[in-house]
Coordinates of C-alpha atoms and ligand atoms in Angstrom, one line a residue:
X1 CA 0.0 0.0 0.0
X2 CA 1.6 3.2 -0.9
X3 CA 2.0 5.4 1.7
X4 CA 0.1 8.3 2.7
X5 CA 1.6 11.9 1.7
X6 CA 1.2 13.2 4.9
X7 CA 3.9 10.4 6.5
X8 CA 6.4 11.0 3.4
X9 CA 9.3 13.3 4.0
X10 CA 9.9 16.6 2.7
X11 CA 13.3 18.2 1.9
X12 CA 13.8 21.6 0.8
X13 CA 17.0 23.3 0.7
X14 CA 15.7 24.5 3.6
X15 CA 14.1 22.0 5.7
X16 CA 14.8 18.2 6.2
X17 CA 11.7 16.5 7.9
X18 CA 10.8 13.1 8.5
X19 CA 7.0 13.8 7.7
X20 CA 4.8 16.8 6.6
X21 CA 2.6 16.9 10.1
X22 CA 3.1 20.0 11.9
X23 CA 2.4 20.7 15.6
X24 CA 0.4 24.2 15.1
X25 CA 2.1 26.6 17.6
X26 CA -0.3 26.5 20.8
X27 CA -0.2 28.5 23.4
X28 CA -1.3 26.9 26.5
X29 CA -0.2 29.1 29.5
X30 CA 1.8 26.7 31.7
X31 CA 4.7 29.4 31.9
X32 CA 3.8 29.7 35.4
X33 CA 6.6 31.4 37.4
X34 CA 7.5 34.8 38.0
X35 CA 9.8 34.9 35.1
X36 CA 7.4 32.9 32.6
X37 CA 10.5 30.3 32.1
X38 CA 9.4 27.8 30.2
X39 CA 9.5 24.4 32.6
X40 CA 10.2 20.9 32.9
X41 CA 6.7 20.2 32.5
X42 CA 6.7 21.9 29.2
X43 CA 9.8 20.3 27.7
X44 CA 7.7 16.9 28.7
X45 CA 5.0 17.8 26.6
X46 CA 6.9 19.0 23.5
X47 CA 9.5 15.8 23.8
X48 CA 5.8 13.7 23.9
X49 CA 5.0 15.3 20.2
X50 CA 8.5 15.1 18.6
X51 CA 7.3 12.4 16.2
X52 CA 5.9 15.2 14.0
X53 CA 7.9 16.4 11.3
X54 CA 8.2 19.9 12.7
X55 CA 6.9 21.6 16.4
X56 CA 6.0 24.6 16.2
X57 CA 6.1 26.2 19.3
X58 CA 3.3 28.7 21.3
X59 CA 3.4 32.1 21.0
X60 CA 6.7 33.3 22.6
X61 CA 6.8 36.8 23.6
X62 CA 9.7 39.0 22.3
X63 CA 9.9 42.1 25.1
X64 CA 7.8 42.7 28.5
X65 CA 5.4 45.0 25.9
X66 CA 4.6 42.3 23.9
X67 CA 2.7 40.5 26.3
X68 CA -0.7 39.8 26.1
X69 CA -1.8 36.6 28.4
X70 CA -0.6 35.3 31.5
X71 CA 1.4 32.5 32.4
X72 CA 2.9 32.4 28.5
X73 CA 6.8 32.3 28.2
X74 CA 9.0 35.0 26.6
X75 CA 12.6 35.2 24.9
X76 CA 13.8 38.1 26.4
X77 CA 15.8 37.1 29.3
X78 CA 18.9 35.1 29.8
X79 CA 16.7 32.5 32.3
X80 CA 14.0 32.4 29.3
X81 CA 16.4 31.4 26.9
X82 CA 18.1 28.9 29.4
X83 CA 14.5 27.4 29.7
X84 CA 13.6 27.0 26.2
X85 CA 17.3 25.1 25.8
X86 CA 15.6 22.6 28.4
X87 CA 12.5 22.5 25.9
X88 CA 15.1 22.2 22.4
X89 CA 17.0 19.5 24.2
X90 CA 14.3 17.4 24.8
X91 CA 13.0 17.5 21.7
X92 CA 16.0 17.1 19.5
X93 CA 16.8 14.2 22.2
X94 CA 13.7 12.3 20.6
X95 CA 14.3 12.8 17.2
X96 CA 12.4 16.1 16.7
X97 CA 12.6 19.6 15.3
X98 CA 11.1 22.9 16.6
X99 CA 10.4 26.1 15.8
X100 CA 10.2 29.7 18.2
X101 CA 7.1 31.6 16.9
X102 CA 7.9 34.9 18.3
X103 CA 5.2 37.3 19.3
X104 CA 4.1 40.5 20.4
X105 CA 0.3 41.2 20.7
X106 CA -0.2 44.8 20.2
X107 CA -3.3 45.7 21.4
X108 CA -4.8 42.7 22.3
X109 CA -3.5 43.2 25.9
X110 CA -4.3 44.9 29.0
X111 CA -2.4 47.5 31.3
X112 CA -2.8 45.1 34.3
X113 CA -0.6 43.2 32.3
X114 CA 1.6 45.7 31.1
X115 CA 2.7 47.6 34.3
X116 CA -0.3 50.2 34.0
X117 CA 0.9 51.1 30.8
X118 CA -1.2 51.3 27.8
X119 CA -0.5 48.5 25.0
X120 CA 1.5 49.5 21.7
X121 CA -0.3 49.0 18.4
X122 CA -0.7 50.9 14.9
X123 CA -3.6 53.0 16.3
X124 CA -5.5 53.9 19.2
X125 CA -8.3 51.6 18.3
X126 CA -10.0 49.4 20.8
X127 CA -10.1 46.0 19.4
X128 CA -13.2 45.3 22.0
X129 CA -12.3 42.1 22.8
X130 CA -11.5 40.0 26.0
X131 CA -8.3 39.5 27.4
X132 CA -7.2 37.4 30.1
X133 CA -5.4 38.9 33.1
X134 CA -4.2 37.7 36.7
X135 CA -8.1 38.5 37.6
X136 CA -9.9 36.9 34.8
X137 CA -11.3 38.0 31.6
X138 CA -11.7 42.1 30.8
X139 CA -12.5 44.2 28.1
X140 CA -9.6 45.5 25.9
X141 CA -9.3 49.6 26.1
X142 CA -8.1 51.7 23.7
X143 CA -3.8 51.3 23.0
X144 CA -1.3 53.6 22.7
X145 CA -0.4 54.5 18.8
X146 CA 3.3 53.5 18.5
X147 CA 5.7 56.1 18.0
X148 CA 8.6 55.5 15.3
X149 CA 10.8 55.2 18.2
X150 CA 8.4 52.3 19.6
X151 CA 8.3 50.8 16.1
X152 CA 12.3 50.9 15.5
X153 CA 12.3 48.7 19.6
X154 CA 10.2 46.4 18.1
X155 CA 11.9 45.6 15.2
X156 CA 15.1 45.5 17.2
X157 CA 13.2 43.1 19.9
X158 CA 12.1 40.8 16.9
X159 CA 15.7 40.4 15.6
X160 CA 16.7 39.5 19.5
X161 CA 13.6 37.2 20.1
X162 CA 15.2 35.4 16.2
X163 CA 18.8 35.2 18.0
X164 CA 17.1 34.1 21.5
X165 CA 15.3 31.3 19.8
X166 CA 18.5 30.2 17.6
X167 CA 20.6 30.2 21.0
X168 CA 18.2 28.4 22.5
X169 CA 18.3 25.6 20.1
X170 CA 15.6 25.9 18.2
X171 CA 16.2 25.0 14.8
X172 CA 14.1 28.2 13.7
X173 CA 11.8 31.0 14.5
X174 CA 8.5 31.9 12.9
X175 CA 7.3 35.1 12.7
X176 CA 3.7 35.4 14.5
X177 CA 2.0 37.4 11.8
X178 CA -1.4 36.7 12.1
X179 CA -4.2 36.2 14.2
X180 CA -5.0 39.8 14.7
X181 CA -1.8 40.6 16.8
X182 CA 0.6 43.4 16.1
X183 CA 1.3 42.9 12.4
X184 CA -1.7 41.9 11.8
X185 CA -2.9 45.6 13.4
X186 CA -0.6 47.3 10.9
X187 CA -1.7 45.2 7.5
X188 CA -5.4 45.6 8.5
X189 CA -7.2 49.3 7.6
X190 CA -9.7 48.6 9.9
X191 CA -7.3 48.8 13.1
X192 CA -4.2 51.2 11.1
X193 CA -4.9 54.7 10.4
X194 CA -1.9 56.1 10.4
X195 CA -0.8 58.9 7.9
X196 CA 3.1 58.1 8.2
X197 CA 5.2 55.7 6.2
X198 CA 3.4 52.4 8.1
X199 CA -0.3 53.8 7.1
X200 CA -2.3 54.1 4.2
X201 CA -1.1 52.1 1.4
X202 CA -0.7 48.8 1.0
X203 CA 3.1 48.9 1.0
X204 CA 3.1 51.0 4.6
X205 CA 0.8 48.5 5.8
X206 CA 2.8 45.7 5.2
X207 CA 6.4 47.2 6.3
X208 CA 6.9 46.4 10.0
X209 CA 7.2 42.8 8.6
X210 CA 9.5 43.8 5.7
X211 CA 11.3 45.6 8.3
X212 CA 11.7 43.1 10.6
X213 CA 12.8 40.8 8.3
X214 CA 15.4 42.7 6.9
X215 CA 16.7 43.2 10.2
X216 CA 17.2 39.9 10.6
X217 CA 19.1 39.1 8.1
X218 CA 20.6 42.5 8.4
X219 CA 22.0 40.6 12.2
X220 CA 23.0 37.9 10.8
X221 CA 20.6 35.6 10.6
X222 CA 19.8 32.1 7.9
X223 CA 16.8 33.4 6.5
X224 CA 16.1 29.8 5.5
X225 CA 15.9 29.6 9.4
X226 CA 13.1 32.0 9.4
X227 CA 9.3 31.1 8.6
X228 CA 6.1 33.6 8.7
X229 CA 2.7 32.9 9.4
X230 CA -0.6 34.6 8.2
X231 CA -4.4 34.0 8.3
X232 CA -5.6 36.2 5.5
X233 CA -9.8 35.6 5.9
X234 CA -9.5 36.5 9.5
X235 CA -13.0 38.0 10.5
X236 CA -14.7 38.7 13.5
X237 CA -12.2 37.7 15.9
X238 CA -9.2 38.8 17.8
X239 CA -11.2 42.4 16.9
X240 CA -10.0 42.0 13.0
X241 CA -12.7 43.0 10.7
X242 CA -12.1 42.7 6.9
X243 CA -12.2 45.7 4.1
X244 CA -12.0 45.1 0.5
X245 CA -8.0 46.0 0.9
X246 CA -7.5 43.1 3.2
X247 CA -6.9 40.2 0.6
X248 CA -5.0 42.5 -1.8
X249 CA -2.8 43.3 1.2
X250 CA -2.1 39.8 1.7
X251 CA -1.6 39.1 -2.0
X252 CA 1.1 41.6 -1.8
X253 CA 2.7 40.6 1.4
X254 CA 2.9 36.9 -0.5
X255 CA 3.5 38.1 -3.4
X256 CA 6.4 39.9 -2.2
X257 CA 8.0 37.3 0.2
X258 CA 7.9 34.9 -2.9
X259 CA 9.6 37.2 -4.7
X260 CA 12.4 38.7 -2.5
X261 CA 12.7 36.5 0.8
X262 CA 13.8 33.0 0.7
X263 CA 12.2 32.0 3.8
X264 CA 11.9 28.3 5.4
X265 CA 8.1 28.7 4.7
X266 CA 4.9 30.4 4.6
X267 CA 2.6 29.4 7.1
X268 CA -0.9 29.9 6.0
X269 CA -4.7 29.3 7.7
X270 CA -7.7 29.2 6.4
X271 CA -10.6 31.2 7.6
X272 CA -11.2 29.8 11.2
X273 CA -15.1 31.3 10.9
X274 CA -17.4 30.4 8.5
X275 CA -16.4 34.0 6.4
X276 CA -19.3 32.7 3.1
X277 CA -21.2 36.0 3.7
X278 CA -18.1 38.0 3.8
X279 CA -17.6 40.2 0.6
X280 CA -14.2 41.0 1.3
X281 CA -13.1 37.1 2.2
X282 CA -10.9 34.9 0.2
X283 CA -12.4 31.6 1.7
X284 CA -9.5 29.2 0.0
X285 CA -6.8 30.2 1.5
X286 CA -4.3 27.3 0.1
X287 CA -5.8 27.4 -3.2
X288 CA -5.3 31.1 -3.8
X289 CA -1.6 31.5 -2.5
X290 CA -0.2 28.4 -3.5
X291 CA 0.4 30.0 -7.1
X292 CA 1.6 32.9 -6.1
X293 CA 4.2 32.1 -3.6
X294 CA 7.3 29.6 -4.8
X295 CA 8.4 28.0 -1.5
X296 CA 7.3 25.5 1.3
X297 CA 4.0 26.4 2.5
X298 CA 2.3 24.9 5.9
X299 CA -1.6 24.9 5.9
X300 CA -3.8 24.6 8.6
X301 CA -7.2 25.0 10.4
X302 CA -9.6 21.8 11.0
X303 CA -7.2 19.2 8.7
X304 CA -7.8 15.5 9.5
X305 CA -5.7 13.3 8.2
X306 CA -7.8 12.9 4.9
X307 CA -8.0 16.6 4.3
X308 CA -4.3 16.9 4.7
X309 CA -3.4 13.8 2.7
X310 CA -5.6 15.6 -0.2
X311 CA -4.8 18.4 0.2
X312 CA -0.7 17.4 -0.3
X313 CA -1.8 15.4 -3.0
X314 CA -3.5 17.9 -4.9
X315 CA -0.2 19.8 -4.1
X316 CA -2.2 23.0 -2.4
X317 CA 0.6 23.0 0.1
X318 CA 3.4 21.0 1.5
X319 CA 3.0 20.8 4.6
X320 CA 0.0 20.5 7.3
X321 CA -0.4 21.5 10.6
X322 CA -2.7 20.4 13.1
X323 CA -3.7 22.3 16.5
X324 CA -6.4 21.1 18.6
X325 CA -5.7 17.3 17.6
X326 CA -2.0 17.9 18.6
X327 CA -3.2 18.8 22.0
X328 CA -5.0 15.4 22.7
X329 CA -3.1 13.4 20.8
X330 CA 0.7 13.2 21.5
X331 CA 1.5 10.5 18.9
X332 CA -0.7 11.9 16.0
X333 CA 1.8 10.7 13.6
X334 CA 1.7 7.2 14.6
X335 CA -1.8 7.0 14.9
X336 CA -2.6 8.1 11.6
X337 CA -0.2 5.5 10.3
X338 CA -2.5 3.0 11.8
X339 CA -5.4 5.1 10.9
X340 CA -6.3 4.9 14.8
X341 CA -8.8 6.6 16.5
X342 CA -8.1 10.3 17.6
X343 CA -8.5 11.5 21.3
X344 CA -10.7 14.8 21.5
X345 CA -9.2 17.5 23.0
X346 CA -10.4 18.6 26.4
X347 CA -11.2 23.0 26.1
X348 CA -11.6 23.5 29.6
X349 CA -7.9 23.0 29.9
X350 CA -6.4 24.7 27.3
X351 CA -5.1 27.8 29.5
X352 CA -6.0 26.0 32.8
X353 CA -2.1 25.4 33.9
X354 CA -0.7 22.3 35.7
X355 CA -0.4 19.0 34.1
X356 CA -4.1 17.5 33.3
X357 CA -5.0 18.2 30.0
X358 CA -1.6 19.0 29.2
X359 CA 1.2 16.5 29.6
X360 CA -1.4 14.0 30.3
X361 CA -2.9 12.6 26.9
X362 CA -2.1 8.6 26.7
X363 CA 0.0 7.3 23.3
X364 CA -2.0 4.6 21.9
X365 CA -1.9 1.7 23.9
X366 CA -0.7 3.5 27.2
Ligands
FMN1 C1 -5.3 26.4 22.8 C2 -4.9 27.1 21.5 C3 -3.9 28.0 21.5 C4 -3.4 28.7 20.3 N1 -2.4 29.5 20.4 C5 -1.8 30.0 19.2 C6 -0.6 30.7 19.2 O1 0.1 30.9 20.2 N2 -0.1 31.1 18.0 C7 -0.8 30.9 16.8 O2 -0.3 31.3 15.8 N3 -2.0 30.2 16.8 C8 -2.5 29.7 18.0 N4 -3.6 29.0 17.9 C9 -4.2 28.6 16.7 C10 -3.7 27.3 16.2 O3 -2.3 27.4 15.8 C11 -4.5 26.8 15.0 O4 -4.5 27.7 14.0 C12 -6.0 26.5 15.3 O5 -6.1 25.7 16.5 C13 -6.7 25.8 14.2 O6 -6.1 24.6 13.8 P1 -6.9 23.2 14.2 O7 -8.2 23.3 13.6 O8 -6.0 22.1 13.7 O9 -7.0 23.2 15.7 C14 -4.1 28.4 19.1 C15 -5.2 27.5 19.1 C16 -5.6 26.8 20.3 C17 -6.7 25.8 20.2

């Protein structure tokens, strides 16, 4: 029986992986020390899912100001990065390769989180959406426009959170664009109205990532190291709304890292709503990028393994990465060699801390 696509390898001239499942990066708040270290606990649960391809880690934050939930670990300080090396180690110790996705959240924070201070983002536009803080869930409030001084940080705390991650061991850092968190903020019109060089236009809307990019690999850094993610037909959540520049935006931003950036990969969603009565909405994610950007891409949201095996056989992408089903089933690979039945993830612990729900999810036959 020939074997599925999803269990064949893939080598790039980038990548070398045993199989094309991805561990979707997760955040799952178990960071949970004064320094948000990532633990013993964690490098448990990672080295439990090194049978996939490629990890992709949680959301990592890059500076104190990126922070936007509690309990999640950064890759600012010298005890972070000596945490993570406990997480790398394990991994690479089982056969496995991971990836850093390195964050900051923009608005989508809180000042109790933050010092009293305001968050950073494009514009002072309230998102109005929930975030979680020390005392449960409140309401977003309006963030602090970002200075060019506050932009120039950023981009300097990105290219430290990309050497962080590499010192640490991973074997490369992607670039959290998406989800509606601080680049996101800038492509979007709905949440940037600036009138400088990172407003207005397509081009300005898209050049904190250009920047920080070039930064990079201004410092140093293999670009074939370096991955990006985006989620194009996001709608309604994360306090993203859509405008009929959104998907030219992202065409360009594709378009453009096809052209001029020779990155590890794109990592693309698909709409995580249903976005049919959206006018705006590109609701084929794979299907629209795939021609338009020459390099490994990674596709997710709600793959099973007969979507993804399709989907790689149709050649719509190269890779596929699974979330929830990663949390509640460690050995993913291995069961959908035997085509075994899946474990359904539990919700209630997905932030809760501590080890149920976490590092707790039997291999087949345990
Ligand atoms: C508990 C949880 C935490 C998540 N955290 C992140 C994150 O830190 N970074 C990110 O890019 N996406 C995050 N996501 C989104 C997932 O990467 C993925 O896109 C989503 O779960 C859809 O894929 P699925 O249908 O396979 O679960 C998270 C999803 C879940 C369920």
């Amino acid at each position: 029986m020939a074997e599925q696509p999803l269990l064949t390898p893939f080598k790039s001239d980038k990548l070398n992986l045993k199989n094309r499942v991805v561990m979707a990066p997760m955040t799952r708040s178990r960071a949970e020390n004064p320094g948000t270290v990532a633990t013993d606990l964690m490098a448990e649960y990672y080295a439990q899912r090194a049978s996939a391809g490629l990890i992709i880690s949680e959301g990592t934050y890059v500076s104190p100001e990126a922070v936007g939930y509690i309990n999640v670990p950064g890759i600012y300080s010298p005890e972070q990065v000596a945490g993570w090396k406990k997480v790398t180690d394990a991994v690479h110790a089982k056969g496995g390769q991971m990836y850093a996705q390195i964050w900051h959240v923009g608005r989508m924070s809180h000042p109790d989180l933050l010092n009293g201070n305001l968050p950073l983002a494009p514009s002072a536009i309230n998102p109005h959406a929930q975030v979680y803080t020390f005392t449960g869930f409140k309401e977003t409030v309006a963030p602090q426009a970002m200075t060019t001084e506050q932009i120039k940080k950023t981009v300097a705390d990105f290219v430290k959170g990309a050497q962080n991650a590499l010192e640490a061991g991973f074997d490369g850092i992607e670039i959290h664009s998406a989800n509606g968190y601080l680049f996101h903020q800038f492509f979007n019109a709905t949440s940037n109205t600036r009138t400088d060089e990172y407003g207005g236009s397509i081009e300005n809307r898209a050049r904190l990532l250009f920047e920080v990019l070039d930064a990079i690999k201004t410092a140093g850094v293999d670009m074939g190291k370096v991955g990006a993610r985006l989620n194009p037909s996001l709608e309604g959540l994360f306090g993203i709304t859509m405008d009929e520049e959104t998907i030219p935006t992202f065409d360009y931003i594709v378009k453009r890292l096809s052209a001029d950036y020779s990155l590890a990969y794109l990592h693309l969603t698909e709409p995580m709503t249903d976005v049919s009565q959206i006018p705006f909405a590109e609701q084929h994610i794979a299907k629209r990028y795939r021609p338009l950007y020459d390099g490994t891409l990674i596709i997710n949201v709600g793959m099973t393994e007969e979507k993804g095996n399709k989907i790689i056989a149709d050649g719509d992408a190269d890779l596929v990465a699974f979330g929830k089903l990663y949390i509640s089933n460690p050995d993913l690979v291995e069961r959908f060699a035997k085509h075994a039945p899946l474990a359904e993830a539990d919700k209630d612990t997905f932030y809760s801390g501590g080890t149920k729900g976490y590092a707790d999810y039997p291999k087949l036959g345990e």
